Amino acid sequence: MTDLITDADLVRLFPGQPLTHDSAAHYRGRLERRLLINRCTDCGTWQQPPFPICPKCWSTAVVPTEVAGTGTIHLVVFLYQGPPAPGVDYSTPYPVATIELDEQPGLRFTSTVIGAPNDDIVIGKRVTLDWIDRAGTPLPVFRLTEGAAS
Amino acid sequence: MSTISSHNPMKNAVAFAGAATTGFVAKNSGRSQASLAAQACTDVIKACGLTAADIDGICGMVPSPPEMQTMLGIPRVTWFDNPVMPVVNAVAVATAAVFSGLCQTVLVYHTPYRLPWNTASSLQDPFRGIGMPAGSGPGPESIFGGVGYTAWASRYIHEYNVPREHFGLVAINDRSNAARNPGAAKRTPLTMEDYLSARMIRWPLCMLDMDLPVDGADAFIITTAERARDLALPPVLVNAVTLGMVEKNQEDQTPSLRNHGQQVVVDALRAKSDFWTDGTDIYFPYDGFTPITLNWFENTGWCGPGEGGQFVEANWNAEQQRILIDGRIPVNPHGGALSEGGSQASGHIREAVHQLQGLAGERQVAGARTALITAGGYFFNAQGLTLVSD
Ligand SMILES: [Zn+2]
């Protein structure tokens, strides 16, 4: 279905995002609420951000592949001010977290964490992928994993 | 396999012949970057006893080298470049250009400028807003740019359980040093209470953890050591210069606080230099964000990982409210990026040159002959420079 979304549509739907021929599939995946990360089909290495070649074996058989969406908070900041965005109110400092995904050590994806007080959003906590709406397009975000030990 | 070696054929063969600055202000100066650069550049050329016709290389970002050549009426150049900051990059390529014979005498310059995204008040200058990219950025869910240092500050606190006061001491040291620098933008004393009550911008970093947007310019003449000896000011020799970067250098993919560009710089600069921490008279760690400074102390080998704050406390001169390592070695004596002004390291380099020329005024470190500069941050901008007096 998202094959029908043209490159021009993507640029319009994701203003300001780093769209290229190499990252377009990731953003098409967002429209289906699937978090796609590039993976080498020859050696299995995941890479982020998306480049057109595997950094380990130089294979160009790199395919955007859905991840499980589970991981651990590796970095976190709370923005007291920041760029304007629909639904983002900096009167409560806005969390931005880099999540280390379970697929591979050092493979990270950065977004926000929702549904928890800021005091609970700390490095080491387990998180699970969720989706919210940002100006009409799905945005991948994370929630703290219920019952998980930190 | 490591490609780092002590090979350094240009060691002490190339020199700074001089350095000049406009001084920095933390407000809209009402001047263009070209105006500020022209002042610093003509000052340094004259101070060295040179004329426009003696310059055959131009190296800087804004204004571009072609604009600079036209503006100053420099008749003919055989080399020019526009390297990205921090400014040790410009020093590295200018030094190599002189050593290789691409040119003989290079004008290097840098113009810190309050850009429209730095401060709300810089937007009030209509000329500054013109070039600002219209429309939206990628939104808040990103740690690219300056947010990356804040994110890794959270990791630093998490891994080593350090208090924010350790960052605060870096800010206070800079402010106490800036009090002795008439060209510094912020010179009023700073206390830990001031630091802890400063406005939070992005937890865990507050306003006083981040460098100060300023207007100003620095300029340098880099030439052969042989030629510098015939000019008006004492030469300062480039002992070694290096850049450093590792495979995963995006802000959120960087491997760890113990594996990024700074470790490469330290390995290479140490291998190529004639001295290290035990032989330097002044130390210039970058301070665009306070945790960068603590990381540099640790990675350079002044102390162990996570011990940067304790190292600062152990070398703190309470009377002067600043760091004096072993009671002797000042750290960013000009006031650094946090108080002199955010110069992307041009201020650090200019102060090092002036100190080794004996031209640092009331900040002069008596008998200073060596300076160690570790510029830039973690990701794609770590750099190092060692300088010695002739
Ligand atoms: Zn591969």
Coordinates of C-alpha atoms and ligand atoms in Angstrom, one line a residue:
Chain A
M1 CA 0.0 0.0 0.0
T2 CA 2.8 2.4 0.9
D3 CA 4.3 1.7 -2.5
L4 CA 1.7 4.0 -3.8
I5 CA 3.2 6.8 -1.7
T6 CA 5.4 8.8 -4.0
D7 CA 8.8 10.2 -3.0
A8 CA 7.2 13.7 -3.2
D9 CA 4.4 12.5 -0.8
L10 CA 7.1 11.4 1.7
V11 CA 8.8 14.7 1.6
R12 CA 5.5 16.4 2.3
L13 CA 4.5 14.0 5.0
F14 CA 7.8 14.1 6.9
P15 CA 8.9 17.8 6.8
G16 CA 12.5 18.4 8.0
Q17 CA 13.4 14.6 8.2
P18 CA 16.6 13.4 6.5
L19 CA 14.9 11.8 3.5
T20 CA 17.1 10.2 0.9
H21 CA 16.9 7.2 -1.5
D22 CA 18.5 5.3 1.4
S23 CA 16.1 6.3 4.1
A24 CA 12.8 6.5 2.2
A25 CA 11.9 2.8 3.0
H26 CA 12.2 3.6 6.8
Y27 CA 9.7 6.4 6.5
R28 CA 7.4 4.4 4.3
G29 CA 7.5 1.8 7.1
R30 CA 6.4 4.5 9.6
L31 CA 3.2 5.0 7.6
E32 CA 2.4 1.3 8.3
R33 CA 3.5 1.6 11.9
R34 CA 6.5 -0.7 11.3
L35 CA 9.9 0.4 12.6
L36 CA 12.3 -0.6 9.8
I37 CA 16.1 -0.6 10.3
N38 CA 18.6 -1.6 7.6
R39 CA 20.0 -5.1 7.9
C40 CA 22.6 -6.9 5.7
T41 CA 21.1 -10.1 4.3
D42 CA 24.6 -11.5 3.8
C43 CA 26.1 -11.2 7.2
G44 CA 23.1 -10.1 9.4
T45 CA 24.6 -6.8 10.6
W46 CA 22.1 -4.1 11.5
Q47 CA 23.0 -0.5 10.8
Q48 CA 21.6 2.9 11.9
P49 CA 21.3 5.5 10.3
P50 CA 20.5 3.9 7.0
F51 CA 23.3 3.6 4.5
P52 CA 23.3 1.7 1.2
I53 CA 26.1 -0.7 2.1
C54 CA 27.0 -3.0 5.0
P55 CA 29.8 -1.5 7.0
K56 CA 31.0 -5.0 8.0
C57 CA 31.1 -7.0 4.7
W58 CA 30.4 -4.2 2.1
S59 CA 27.5 -6.2 0.7
T60 CA 24.9 -3.9 -0.9
A61 CA 22.2 -6.5 -0.1
V62 CA 20.9 -4.2 2.7
V63 CA 17.2 -4.5 3.4
P64 CA 15.0 -2.4 5.7
T65 CA 13.8 -4.9 8.2
E66 CA 11.3 -4.7 11.0
V67 CA 12.7 -4.7 14.6
A68 CA 11.0 -6.2 17.6
G69 CA 10.7 -2.8 19.2
T70 CA 12.1 -3.8 22.5
G71 CA 15.2 -2.2 24.1
T72 CA 16.9 -0.3 27.0
I73 CA 17.2 3.4 27.6
H74 CA 20.9 4.3 26.9
L75 CA 20.8 8.1 27.0
V76 CA 18.1 10.5 28.1
V77 CA 17.6 14.3 28.2
F78 CA 14.7 16.5 29.2
L79 CA 14.1 19.5 27.0
Y80 CA 13.1 22.7 28.9
Q81 CA 12.9 24.4 25.5
G82 CA 13.1 23.1 21.9
P83 CA 11.7 23.2 18.4
P84 CA 7.9 23.7 18.1
A85 CA 6.0 20.5 17.5
P86 CA 2.3 19.7 17.7
G87 CA 1.5 18.1 21.1
V88 CA 4.8 19.0 22.6
D89 CA 4.5 21.3 25.6
Y90 CA 7.9 22.1 27.2
S91 CA 6.2 23.4 30.4
T92 CA 6.8 19.8 31.4
P93 CA 10.3 19.1 30.3
Y94 CA 10.1 16.8 27.2
P95 CA 12.0 13.5 27.4
V96 CA 14.2 12.6 24.4
A97 CA 15.8 9.1 24.8
T98 CA 18.2 7.0 22.8
I99 CA 17.1 3.4 23.0
E100 CA 19.6 0.5 22.6
L101 CA 17.6 -2.0 20.6
D102 CA 17.7 -5.7 21.5
E103 CA 18.6 -6.8 18.0
Q104 CA 22.4 -5.9 18.3
P105 CA 24.7 -4.2 20.8
G106 CA 25.2 -0.6 20.0
L107 CA 22.2 -0.4 17.6
R108 CA 20.3 2.6 18.7
F109 CA 17.2 4.6 17.8
T110 CA 16.2 8.0 19.3
S111 CA 12.7 9.2 20.1
T112 CA 10.6 10.1 23.1
V113 CA 9.2 8.1 26.0
I114 CA 5.5 8.5 26.7
G115 CA 3.1 7.5 29.5
A116 CA 5.5 7.8 32.4
P117 CA 6.5 10.6 34.8
N118 CA 9.9 12.1 34.0
D119 CA 11.4 10.8 37.3
D120 CA 10.7 7.2 36.0
I121 CA 12.4 7.7 32.7
V122 CA 16.0 6.8 33.6
I123 CA 19.0 5.1 31.9
G124 CA 18.8 1.3 32.1
K125 CA 15.0 1.0 32.0
R126 CA 13.4 -1.4 29.6
V127 CA 11.1 0.0 26.9
T128 CA 8.7 -1.2 24.2
L129 CA 7.9 0.5 20.9
D130 CA 4.6 2.3 20.5
W131 CA 3.2 4.8 18.0
I132 CA 1.6 8.2 18.3
D133 CA 0.2 10.7 15.7
R134 CA 2.4 13.6 14.8
A135 CA 0.7 16.1 12.5
G136 CA -1.2 13.3 10.7
T137 CA 1.7 10.8 10.4
P138 CA 2.7 8.0 12.8
L139 CA 5.7 8.7 15.0
P140 CA 7.6 5.8 16.6
V141 CA 7.9 6.3 20.4
F142 CA 8.6 4.1 23.4
R143 CA 6.8 3.2 26.7
L144 CA 8.4 1.8 29.8
T145 CA 7.9 -2.0 29.7
E146 CA 5.4 -3.1 32.4
G147 CA 6.9 -5.2 35.2
A148 CA 10.4 -5.2 33.7
A149 CA 13.4 -5.0 36.0
S150 CA 15.6 -2.0 35.3
Chain B
M1 CA 45.6 -2.7 13.1
S2 CA 46.3 0.8 14.3
T3 CA 47.5 3.4 11.8
I4 CA 48.6 5.8 14.5
S5 CA 52.4 6.4 14.6
S6 CA 54.9 8.9 15.9
H7 CA 55.7 9.8 12.3
N8 CA 55.7 13.6 12.2
P9 CA 58.1 15.1 9.6
M10 CA 56.6 18.6 10.0
K11 CA 57.4 18.8 13.7
N12 CA 58.6 22.3 14.6
A13 CA 59.1 23.1 10.9
V14 CA 56.0 25.4 10.7
A15 CA 55.1 28.2 13.1
F16 CA 52.6 30.7 14.2
A17 CA 54.1 34.1 13.4
G18 CA 51.3 35.9 15.2
A19 CA 47.7 36.0 16.5
A20 CA 45.1 38.8 16.8
T21 CA 41.6 39.1 18.1
T22 CA 38.8 41.7 18.0
G23 CA 37.7 40.6 21.5
F24 CA 34.3 39.0 21.9
V25 CA 30.9 40.5 22.9
A26 CA 27.8 38.5 23.9
K27 CA 25.4 40.8 22.0
N28 CA 24.7 41.7 18.4
S29 CA 27.7 43.8 17.5
G30 CA 25.9 45.5 14.6
R31 CA 28.8 44.4 12.4
S32 CA 29.1 41.7 9.7
Q33 CA 31.4 38.7 10.0
A34 CA 33.4 40.3 7.1
S35 CA 33.9 43.5 9.2
L36 CA 35.1 41.5 12.3
A37 CA 37.3 39.2 10.2
A38 CA 38.9 42.2 8.4
Q39 CA 39.8 43.8 11.7
A40 CA 41.5 40.7 13.1
C41 CA 43.2 39.8 9.8
T42 CA 44.7 43.2 9.1
D43 CA 45.8 43.5 12.8
V44 CA 47.7 40.2 12.6
I45 CA 49.3 40.9 9.2
K46 CA 50.5 44.3 10.5
A47 CA 51.6 42.9 13.8
C48 CA 53.8 40.4 12.0
G49 CA 55.4 43.1 9.9
L50 CA 53.8 41.8 6.7
T51 CA 51.7 43.2 3.9
A52 CA 48.9 41.8 1.8
A53 CA 51.4 40.9 -0.9
D54 CA 53.2 38.6 1.5
I55 CA 50.2 36.3 2.0
D56 CA 50.0 33.4 -0.5
G57 CA 47.5 31.2 1.4
I58 CA 44.1 31.9 2.9
C59 CA 42.2 29.5 5.2
G60 CA 38.9 30.2 6.9
M61 CA 35.1 29.7 6.7
V62 CA 33.3 33.1 6.8
P63 CA 33.9 35.2 4.8
S64 CA 35.0 32.6 2.2
P65 CA 38.7 32.7 1.1
P66 CA 37.7 34.3 -2.3
E67 CA 35.8 37.0 -0.4
M68 CA 38.7 37.5 2.0
Q69 CA 41.2 37.8 -0.8
T70 CA 39.1 40.5 -2.6
M71 CA 38.3 42.3 0.7
L72 CA 41.9 42.7 1.7
G73 CA 43.4 43.1 -1.8
I74 CA 45.7 40.1 -1.5
P75 CA 47.2 40.0 -5.0
R76 CA 47.9 36.3 -5.6
V77 CA 47.5 33.1 -3.6
T78 CA 48.6 29.6 -4.4
W79 CA 46.5 27.8 -1.8
F80 CA 43.2 28.4 -0.1
D81 CA 40.7 26.2 1.9
N82 CA 37.5 26.4 3.9
P83 CA 37.8 23.6 6.5
V84 CA 34.9 22.9 8.9
M85 CA 35.4 23.8 12.6
P86 CA 36.7 23.5 15.3
V87 CA 39.6 25.6 14.3
V88 CA 42.4 23.1 14.9
N89 CA 41.3 21.7 11.5
A90 CA 42.3 25.0 9.9
V91 CA 45.6 24.9 11.7
A92 CA 46.3 21.3 10.6
V93 CA 45.7 22.0 6.9
A94 CA 47.5 25.3 6.9
T95 CA 50.5 23.8 8.7
A96 CA 50.6 20.9 6.2
A97 CA 50.1 23.3 3.2
V98 CA 53.1 25.4 4.4
F99 CA 55.3 22.3 5.1
S100 CA 54.5 20.7 1.8
G101 CA 55.2 23.9 -0.2
L102 CA 51.7 24.6 -1.4
C103 CA 52.2 28.1 -0.1
Q104 CA 54.5 29.8 2.3
T105 CA 52.5 32.3 4.5
V106 CA 48.9 31.5 5.3
L107 CA 46.3 33.9 6.8
V108 CA 44.0 31.7 9.0
Y109 CA 40.8 33.3 10.5
H110 CA 37.6 32.4 12.4
T111 CA 34.6 34.6 13.1
P112 CA 32.4 33.4 16.0
Y113 CA 29.0 35.0 15.3
R114 CA 25.6 34.9 17.0
L115 CA 23.5 33.0 14.4
P116 CA 19.8 33.2 14.4
W117 CA 19.3 29.7 16.0
N118 CA 21.8 30.6 18.9
T119 CA 19.6 33.1 20.7
A120 CA 16.3 34.8 20.5
S121 CA 17.9 38.2 20.4
S122 CA 20.1 37.4 17.5
L123 CA 16.9 37.0 15.4
Q124 CA 16.2 40.7 16.2
D125 CA 19.0 41.6 13.7
P126 CA 17.1 41.3 10.4
F127 CA 20.4 40.7 8.5
R128 CA 21.1 37.6 10.6
G129 CA 17.7 36.1 9.9
I130 CA 17.9 36.3 6.1
G131 CA 20.0 33.1 5.7
M132 CA 18.0 31.1 8.2
P133 CA 16.6 27.9 6.7
A134 CA 12.8 28.4 6.5
G135 CA 10.3 25.8 7.7
S136 CA 10.7 23.1 10.2
G137 CA 13.6 21.0 11.4
P138 CA 13.3 17.3 12.2
G139 CA 11.4 18.0 15.4
P140 CA 12.4 17.5 19.1
E141 CA 12.9 13.7 19.0
S142 CA 16.6 13.9 18.0
I143 CA 19.9 14.3 19.8
F144 CA 21.8 15.6 16.8
G145 CA 23.8 18.8 17.2
G146 CA 24.4 20.2 20.7
V147 CA 21.7 18.0 22.3
G148 CA 24.2 15.1 21.8
Y149 CA 26.5 16.4 24.5
T150 CA 23.6 16.8 26.9
A151 CA 22.6 13.2 26.2
W152 CA 26.1 11.9 26.9
A153 CA 26.2 14.1 30.0
S154 CA 23.3 12.0 31.3
R155 CA 25.3 8.9 30.5
Y156 CA 28.3 10.3 32.3
I157 CA 26.2 11.0 35.4
H158 CA 24.7 7.5 35.2
E159 CA 27.9 5.6 34.8
Y160 CA 30.0 7.5 37.4
N161 CA 27.4 8.9 39.7
V162 CA 28.9 12.4 39.6
P163 CA 27.2 15.5 41.0
R164 CA 26.3 18.5 38.7
E165 CA 28.8 20.5 40.8
H166 CA 31.6 18.9 38.9
F167 CA 30.3 20.6 35.7
G168 CA 29.8 23.8 37.7
L169 CA 33.5 24.0 38.6
V170 CA 34.4 24.0 34.9
A171 CA 32.1 27.0 34.4
I172 CA 33.5 28.8 37.5
N173 CA 37.1 28.2 36.4
D174 CA 36.4 29.8 33.0
R175 CA 34.7 32.8 34.6
S176 CA 37.5 33.5 37.1
N177 CA 40.0 33.4 34.2
A178 CA 37.9 35.6 32.0
A179 CA 38.1 38.3 34.7
R180 CA 41.7 38.8 33.7
N181 CA 40.9 39.0 29.9
P182 CA 39.6 42.4 28.7
G183 CA 38.5 40.7 25.5
A184 CA 36.2 38.3 27.3
A185 CA 32.4 38.6 26.9
K186 CA 31.5 37.6 30.5
R187 CA 33.8 38.8 33.4
T188 CA 31.6 39.1 36.5
P189 CA 32.4 36.5 39.2
L190 CA 30.4 33.3 39.3
T191 CA 29.6 31.2 42.3
M192 CA 28.4 27.6 42.7
E193 CA 25.1 29.0 43.9
D194 CA 24.8 31.0 40.7
Y195 CA 25.6 27.8 38.7
L196 CA 23.1 25.6 40.5
S197 CA 20.3 28.1 40.2
A198 CA 20.9 28.9 36.5
R199 CA 18.1 28.2 34.1
M200 CA 17.9 24.5 33.0
I201 CA 17.9 24.3 29.2
R202 CA 18.1 20.5 28.6
W203 CA 18.5 18.4 31.7
P204 CA 21.2 17.7 32.9
L205 CA 22.8 20.9 31.4
C206 CA 21.8 24.5 32.3
M207 CA 22.6 27.8 30.6
L208 CA 26.0 28.0 32.3
D209 CA 27.1 24.6 30.9
M210 CA 26.8 25.8 27.3
D211 CA 29.2 28.1 25.5
L212 CA 28.4 31.7 25.0
P213 CA 27.2 32.9 21.6
V214 CA 29.4 35.9 20.7
D215 CA 30.4 38.2 17.9
G216 CA 34.1 38.5 17.2
A217 CA 37.1 37.3 15.1
D218 CA 40.5 35.7 15.6
A219 CA 43.2 35.7 13.0
F220 CA 46.6 34.0 12.7
I221 CA 49.6 33.9 10.4
I222 CA 51.1 30.5 9.9
T223 CA 54.4 30.2 8.0
T224 CA 57.7 28.3 7.9
A225 CA 59.6 28.4 11.2
E226 CA 62.5 29.8 9.2
R227 CA 60.5 32.7 7.9
A228 CA 58.8 33.3 11.2
R229 CA 62.2 33.9 12.8
D230 CA 62.6 36.9 10.5
L231 CA 59.3 38.5 11.4
A232 CA 58.3 40.9 14.2
L233 CA 57.1 38.6 16.9
P234 CA 58.5 35.4 18.6
P235 CA 57.6 32.3 16.6
V236 CA 55.4 29.6 18.2
L237 CA 56.2 26.2 16.7
V238 CA 53.6 23.6 15.8
N239 CA 55.0 20.6 17.5
A240 CA 52.1 18.3 16.5
V241 CA 48.6 18.5 15.3
T242 CA 45.9 15.9 14.7
L243 CA 42.2 15.2 14.3
G244 CA 40.4 12.1 15.5
M245 CA 37.2 10.1 14.7
V246 CA 35.9 6.6 15.1
E247 CA 33.6 4.4 12.9
K248 CA 30.3 5.1 14.7
N249 CA 30.4 8.9 15.0
Q250 CA 26.7 9.9 14.9
E251 CA 25.6 11.4 18.2
D252 CA 23.3 8.5 19.2
Q253 CA 25.4 5.7 17.8
T254 CA 28.8 6.7 19.4
P255 CA 30.1 3.6 21.1
S256 CA 30.8 5.0 24.6
L257 CA 32.4 7.7 26.7
R258 CA 35.6 5.7 26.5
N259 CA 35.5 5.1 22.7
H260 CA 35.1 8.2 20.6
G261 CA 37.2 10.8 18.7
Q262 CA 39.0 12.1 21.8
Q263 CA 40.8 8.8 22.4
V264 CA 42.1 8.8 18.8
V265 CA 43.3 12.4 19.2
V266 CA 45.1 11.5 22.5
D267 CA 46.8 8.4 21.0
A268 CA 48.0 10.3 17.9
L269 CA 48.9 13.6 19.5
R270 CA 50.8 11.9 22.3
A271 CA 52.8 9.7 19.8
K272 CA 53.7 12.7 17.6
S273 CA 54.5 15.3 20.4
D274 CA 57.7 15.9 22.3
F275 CA 55.8 16.5 25.6
W276 CA 52.5 15.5 27.3
T277 CA 50.7 16.4 30.5
D278 CA 53.9 16.3 32.6
G279 CA 55.6 18.7 30.2
T280 CA 53.0 21.3 29.5
D281 CA 52.9 24.8 31.0
I282 CA 49.2 25.5 30.1
Y283 CA 46.3 23.2 29.3
F284 CA 43.5 24.1 27.0
P285 CA 40.6 21.5 27.1
Y286 CA 37.6 22.3 24.9
D287 CA 34.7 23.6 26.9
G288 CA 31.8 24.2 24.5
F289 CA 29.8 22.1 27.0
T290 CA 31.2 21.5 30.6
P291 CA 31.2 17.7 30.4
I292 CA 33.5 17.8 27.4
T293 CA 36.1 19.4 29.6
L294 CA 35.9 16.6 32.2
N295 CA 36.0 14.0 29.5
W296 CA 39.2 15.6 28.1
F297 CA 40.9 15.6 31.5
E298 CA 40.1 11.9 31.7
N299 CA 41.0 10.9 28.2
T300 CA 44.2 13.0 28.1
G301 CA 45.4 11.1 31.1
W302 CA 45.3 13.7 33.9
C303 CA 43.1 11.3 35.8
G304 CA 41.0 8.2 35.4
P305 CA 37.6 7.7 33.8
G306 CA 34.8 9.5 35.8
E307 CA 37.4 11.2 37.9
G308 CA 37.5 14.6 36.0
G309 CA 35.5 16.4 38.7
Q310 CA 37.5 15.0 41.5
F311 CA 40.7 16.0 39.6
V312 CA 39.4 19.6 39.3
E313 CA 38.5 19.6 43.1
A314 CA 42.0 18.3 44.0
N315 CA 43.7 21.1 41.9
W316 CA 41.3 23.9 42.8
N317 CA 42.8 27.1 44.1
A318 CA 40.1 28.4 46.4
E319 CA 41.5 31.9 46.7
Q320 CA 41.6 32.4 42.9
Q321 CA 38.5 30.2 42.3
R322 CA 40.1 28.4 39.4
I323 CA 42.1 25.3 38.5
L324 CA 45.8 25.4 38.9
I325 CA 47.1 21.9 38.2
D326 CA 49.9 21.0 40.6
G327 CA 49.4 24.6 41.9
R328 CA 50.9 25.9 38.7
I329 CA 49.2 25.0 35.4
P330 CA 46.2 27.1 34.5
V331 CA 43.3 25.7 32.4
N332 CA 41.9 27.9 29.7
P333 CA 43.4 31.0 31.2
H334 CA 41.6 33.3 28.7
G335 CA 38.2 32.2 30.0
G336 CA 37.4 29.5 27.4
A337 CA 34.2 29.1 25.4
L338 CA 32.0 29.5 28.4
S339 CA 33.1 33.0 29.5
E340 CA 35.4 34.5 26.9
G341 CA 33.0 33.3 24.3
G342 CA 32.2 30.3 22.1
S343 CA 35.0 30.5 19.5
Q344 CA 35.0 26.8 18.3
A345 CA 38.6 26.8 19.7
S346 CA 40.0 29.8 17.9
G347 CA 40.2 31.6 21.3
H348 CA 42.1 28.6 22.9
I349 CA 44.6 28.6 20.1
R350 CA 45.0 32.4 20.1
E351 CA 45.6 32.5 23.8
A352 CA 48.1 29.7 23.6
V353 CA 50.1 31.6 20.9
H354 CA 50.0 34.8 22.9
Q355 CA 51.1 33.0 26.1
L356 CA 54.1 31.4 24.4
Q357 CA 55.0 34.8 22.8
G358 CA 54.8 36.5 26.3
L359 CA 51.9 38.7 25.1
A360 CA 49.1 37.5 27.4
G361 CA 49.0 40.6 29.6
E362 CA 48.0 40.2 33.2
R363 CA 47.2 36.5 32.4
Q364 CA 50.8 35.8 31.4
V365 CA 52.0 32.5 32.8
A366 CA 55.6 33.3 33.7
G367 CA 58.1 31.4 31.5
A368 CA 55.5 29.5 29.6
R369 CA 57.1 27.5 26.8
T370 CA 54.6 24.7 26.0
A371 CA 50.9 24.5 25.5
L372 CA 48.6 21.4 25.1
I373 CA 45.3 22.0 23.3
T374 CA 42.6 19.3 23.1
A375 CA 39.8 20.9 21.1
G376 CA 36.4 19.7 20.1
G377 CA 34.0 17.1 21.4
Y378 CA 33.3 13.4 20.9
F379 CA 31.7 12.7 17.6
F380 CA 33.2 14.2 14.5
N381 CA 35.2 17.1 15.8
A382 CA 37.9 16.0 18.3
Q383 CA 41.2 17.6 17.6
G384 CA 44.6 18.2 19.3
L385 CA 47.5 20.6 19.0
T386 CA 50.8 20.9 20.8
L387 CA 52.8 24.2 20.6
V388 CA 56.3 25.1 21.8
S389 CA 58.1 28.4 21.9
D390 CA 61.1 28.7 19.7
Ligands
ZN1 ZN 27.1 -7.5 5.9

